[in-house]
Amino acid sequence: MSVNGEEITRDIEGRLLLVHFLRDHLRLTGTHWGCDTSNCGTCVVWLDGEPVKSCTVLAAMADGHEVRTVEGLEQNGELDPVQRGFMECHGLQCGFCTPGMMMTARALLDREPDPSEEEIREAISGQICRCTGYSSIVRSIRWAAAEEAGTRTTATDPALGTGATEPAAAATSGSAS
Amino acid sequence: MQVPAPFEYQRVHSVGEAISLLDRLGDTARLVAGGHSLIPMMKLRLANFEYLIDINELHDELGYVRVEPGLIRIGAMTRHRELLESGELAAAFPVFRDAERVIADPVVRNRGTLGGSLCQADPSEDLSAVCTTLDASCVIQGVDGERVVSMEDFHQGPYETAVGDAEMLTEVRFPVRPRGSSAYEKVERRAGDWAVVSAGAAVWLDEDGLIADARVGLAAVGPNTAGIPGITQALRGQWPAQELYSRAGDIAAEACSPVTDRRGSAEYKRHLARELTVRVLRRAVARINGQGA
């Protein structure tokens, strides 16, 4: 399979799950292993460009296919706008759900560059943030969308709902689209 | 760590290859499509197989929604996401989009398939209720060719289907009739959960506006996904009206056999069966008349 653009060949057991292959065999520990029941979504990686829960995909199923993990978001030494959005808008607290959230966010923005808050919430609805930081995660993704559209002027522009340091701006972010 | 018991992984590239492999390996083998029901069961050791045959490479062959005059054919490897996003399917059968919006979550829907859902034969599974509602038939391919069975015959009990050891479900067919529409509603404890109860309805009117035919399919209210023939009989030839839907709701509540579990009491589920039946019938008729989304 290819992982983050690199061709990988390993002999593995048929029952090995993709999440464990990535973490234990390739040492790509950015992908987290959570609930083991395809509920929490921290293990989300891309398989042929679509987010999947890697605790419920066999590593062997990815043979001959393209896998992208959170380590593959950074390109040429530069963080992806989604990663920067999570930094700017406090999109993570404990960080456990973050890799899955960011992979789903990246896929969403590739498909819909200007998602509404509702579309973002739907996209991440199969993923759980136990810090309950959903509002910040939504803001982070909107920050990335604005950044990519070139419409983000400052980090605290209230019209874009990116006011990470401005509680008043954050409170109105839901109505902007 | 939850890991399945050891098995031999096999990957196939055609339906013929899958069937000949199944024919050789018998009941020691199982097909895996999206795997989002089967792999969790294997992790819990509720399901153990010597061989697991991965049919995901058959998506090119069996992933399709084909609209023909009077018939829609959907390949067994069509994924939930594709069903949700098919405009042609939503136009003919809005019940599909209603249901797909509330099946699991978007990431799971990237992987799960129509065929996998039906073959899992979980009594709470939503697409089984949709297919029952739409009077679908299942195309089962075996060594000696294919056979077609109705949804009533397809599900033979919880987690049991008409698909034999050396057979696979390849396609589901849906008859398209004029002046019809459909709807689906689900009550769940939280987003993406299995249904407490869900209900689908499909209604067809005649040229005068009387009900020519109507079908209701319920999930999670008995050992099988239940079609309610009594509702069909009660509604045929009648004017669509709230009072009639209420009668249908009563029939649904009486005909189903829910059990009390963590999702709710039998009494509550009966209440839901009644109320959801009323709502989906009303919405299906409103849609025929061009009202309501």
Coordinates of N, CA and C in Angstrom, one line a residue, chain A residues 13-15 17 20 24 33 36-39 44 47 50-53 55-58 60-63 65 104 111 122-123 125-127, chain B residues 1-7 9 11 32-36 39-40 43 45 52 54 56-57 81 85 101 105-111 190:
Chain A
E13 N -0.3 -10.4 9.4 CA -1.4 -11.3 9.7 C -2.7 -10.7 9.1
G14 N -3.6 -11.6 8.6 CA -4.8 -11.2 8.0 C -5.7 -10.4 8.9
R15 N -5.6 -10.7 10.2 CA -6.5 -10.1 11.2 C -6.0 -8.7 11.7
L17 N -5.5 -5.0 12.2 CA -6.3 -3.8 11.8 C -5.4 -2.7 11.3
H20 N -3.6 -0.5 13.9 CA -2.4 -1.1 14.5 C -1.3 -1.2 13.5
D24 N 1.8 0.5 15.1 CA 2.8 -0.4 15.6 C 3.8 -0.9 14.6
W33 N -5.7 5.4 18.6 CA -6.5 4.2 18.7 C -7.4 4.4 19.9
D36 N -12.3 1.4 19.6 CA -12.2 0.0 19.0 C -13.5 -0.5 18.4
T37 N -14.5 0.4 18.4 CA -15.9 0.0 18.0 C -16.4 0.8 16.9
S38 N -15.6 1.6 16.2 CA -16.0 2.5 15.1 C -17.0 3.6 15.6
N39 N -16.9 3.9 16.9 CA -17.8 5.0 17.4 C -17.1 6.3 17.5
V44 N -9.5 7.9 12.5 CA -9.9 8.2 11.1 C -8.6 8.5 10.3
L47 N -8.6 6.5 3.1 CA -8.4 5.3 2.3 C -8.9 5.7 0.9
E50 N -10.9 9.0 0.9 CA -12.1 9.2 1.8 C -11.8 8.8 3.2
P51 N -12.3 9.6 4.2 CA -12.1 9.2 5.6 C -12.7 7.9 6.0
V52 N -12.0 7.0 6.7 CA -12.5 5.8 7.2 C -12.0 5.6 8.6
K53 N -12.7 4.7 9.3 CA -12.3 4.4 10.7 C -11.4 3.2 10.7
C55 N -9.9 1.5 12.8 CA -10.1 0.4 13.7 C -11.0 -0.7 13.1
T56 N -11.7 -0.4 12.0 CA -12.7 -1.3 11.5 C -12.4 -1.6 10.0
V57 N -11.1 -1.4 9.7 CA -10.6 -1.7 8.3 C -9.4 -2.6 8.6
L58 N -9.4 -3.8 7.9 CA -8.2 -4.6 8.0 C -7.0 -4.0 7.2
A60 N -4.9 -5.5 5.5 CA -4.9 -6.2 4.2 C -5.8 -5.6 3.2
M61 N -6.9 -5.0 3.7 CA -7.9 -4.4 2.8 C -7.2 -3.1 2.1
A62 N -6.3 -2.5 2.7 CA -5.6 -1.4 2.1 C -4.5 -1.7 1.2
D63 N -4.3 -3.0 1.0 CA -3.2 -3.5 0.1 C -3.5 -2.9 -1.3
H65 N -3.8 0.1 -2.1 CA -4.6 1.3 -2.1 C -3.8 2.4 -1.4
T104 N -10.9 14.3 8.8 CA -12.2 14.5 8.3 C -12.4 15.9 7.8
R111 N -13.8 18.8 -0.6 CA -15.1 18.6 -1.3 C -16.0 19.8 -1.3
E122 N -22.2 18.1 10.7 CA -22.6 16.8 10.1 C -21.3 15.9 9.8
A123 N -20.3 16.6 9.2 CA -19.1 15.9 8.8 C -18.4 15.2 9.9
S125 N -19.8 14.3 12.7 CA -20.8 13.7 13.7 C -20.5 12.3 14.1
G126 N -19.6 11.7 13.4 CA -19.2 10.3 13.8 C -17.9 10.3 14.6
Q127 N -17.6 11.5 15.1 CA -16.3 11.6 15.9 C -16.6 12.3 17.2
Chain B
M1 N -7.3 -4.6 23.9 CA -7.3 -4.5 22.4 C -8.3 -5.6 21.8
Q2 N -9.2 -5.1 21.0 CA -10.1 -6.1 20.4 C -9.6 -6.4 19.0
V3 N -9.3 -7.7 18.8 CA -8.7 -8.2 17.5 C -9.5 -9.4 17.1
P4 N -9.8 -9.6 15.9 CA -10.5 -10.9 15.5 C -9.6 -12.1 15.7
A5 N -10.2 -13.2 15.9 CA -9.5 -14.5 15.9 C -8.7 -14.7 14.6
P6 N -7.7 -15.4 14.5 CA -6.9 -15.6 13.3 C -7.8 -16.2 12.2
F7 N -7.6 -15.7 11.0 CA -8.3 -16.2 9.8 C -7.3 -16.0 8.6
Y9 N -6.9 -14.4 5.1 CA -7.5 -13.3 4.3 C -7.3 -13.7 2.8
R11 N -8.5 -12.2 -1.2 CA -9.1 -11.0 -1.9 C -9.5 -11.5 -3.3
V32 N -16.6 -10.4 3.1 CA -16.6 -9.1 3.9 C -16.7 -8.0 2.8
A33 N -17.7 -7.1 3.0 CA -17.8 -5.9 2.1 C -17.2 -4.8 2.9
G34 N -18.0 -3.8 3.3 CA -17.5 -2.7 4.1 C -16.9 -3.1 5.4
G35 N -17.5 -4.2 6.0 CA -16.9 -4.7 7.2 C -17.4 -4.0 8.5
H36 N -18.2 -3.0 8.4 CA -18.5 -2.2 9.6 C -19.6 -2.9 10.5
I39 N -16.7 -6.9 11.0 CA -15.4 -6.8 11.8 C -15.7 -6.6 13.3
P40 N -16.6 -5.7 13.7 CA -16.9 -5.6 15.1 C -17.3 -6.9 15.7
K43 N -14.4 -9.0 16.1 CA -13.6 -8.6 17.3 C -14.1 -9.1 18.6
R45 N -15.6 -11.8 18.9 CA -15.7 -13.3 18.7 C -17.1 -13.8 18.6
L52 N -11.7 -15.3 5.3 CA -12.5 -14.1 5.1 C -12.2 -13.6 3.7
D54 N -12.4 -10.9 1.0 CA -12.6 -9.5 0.8 C -13.2 -9.2 -0.6
N56 N -14.2 -6.0 -1.6 CA -14.2 -4.6 -1.9 C -13.7 -4.3 -3.3
E57 N -12.8 -5.1 -3.8 CA -12.4 -4.9 -5.2 C -13.5 -5.0 -6.2
R81 N -22.7 6.1 1.3 CA -22.5 7.4 0.8 C -23.0 7.6 -0.6
E85 N -26.0 10.1 -1.9 CA -25.7 11.2 -2.8 C -26.3 11.0 -4.2
R101 N -29.5 9.5 5.7 CA -29.1 10.6 6.5 C -28.9 10.2 8.0
D105 N -22.8 7.2 10.7 CA -22.3 8.5 10.5 C -21.6 8.6 9.2
P106 N -21.2 9.9 8.8 CA -20.6 10.0 7.4 C -19.4 9.2 7.2
V107 N -18.5 9.0 8.2 CA -17.3 8.2 7.9 C -17.7 6.7 7.8
V108 N -18.5 6.2 8.6 CA -19.0 4.8 8.4 C -19.7 4.6 7.1
R109 N -20.4 5.6 6.7 CA -21.2 5.5 5.4 C -20.2 5.5 4.2
N110 N -19.0 6.0 4.4 CA -18.0 5.9 3.3 C -17.6 4.4 3.0
R111 N -17.9 3.5 3.9 CA -17.4 2.2 3.8 C -18.5 1.1 3.7
R190 N -29.1 8.6 20.2 CA -28.2 9.6 19.9 C -27.8 9.5 18.4

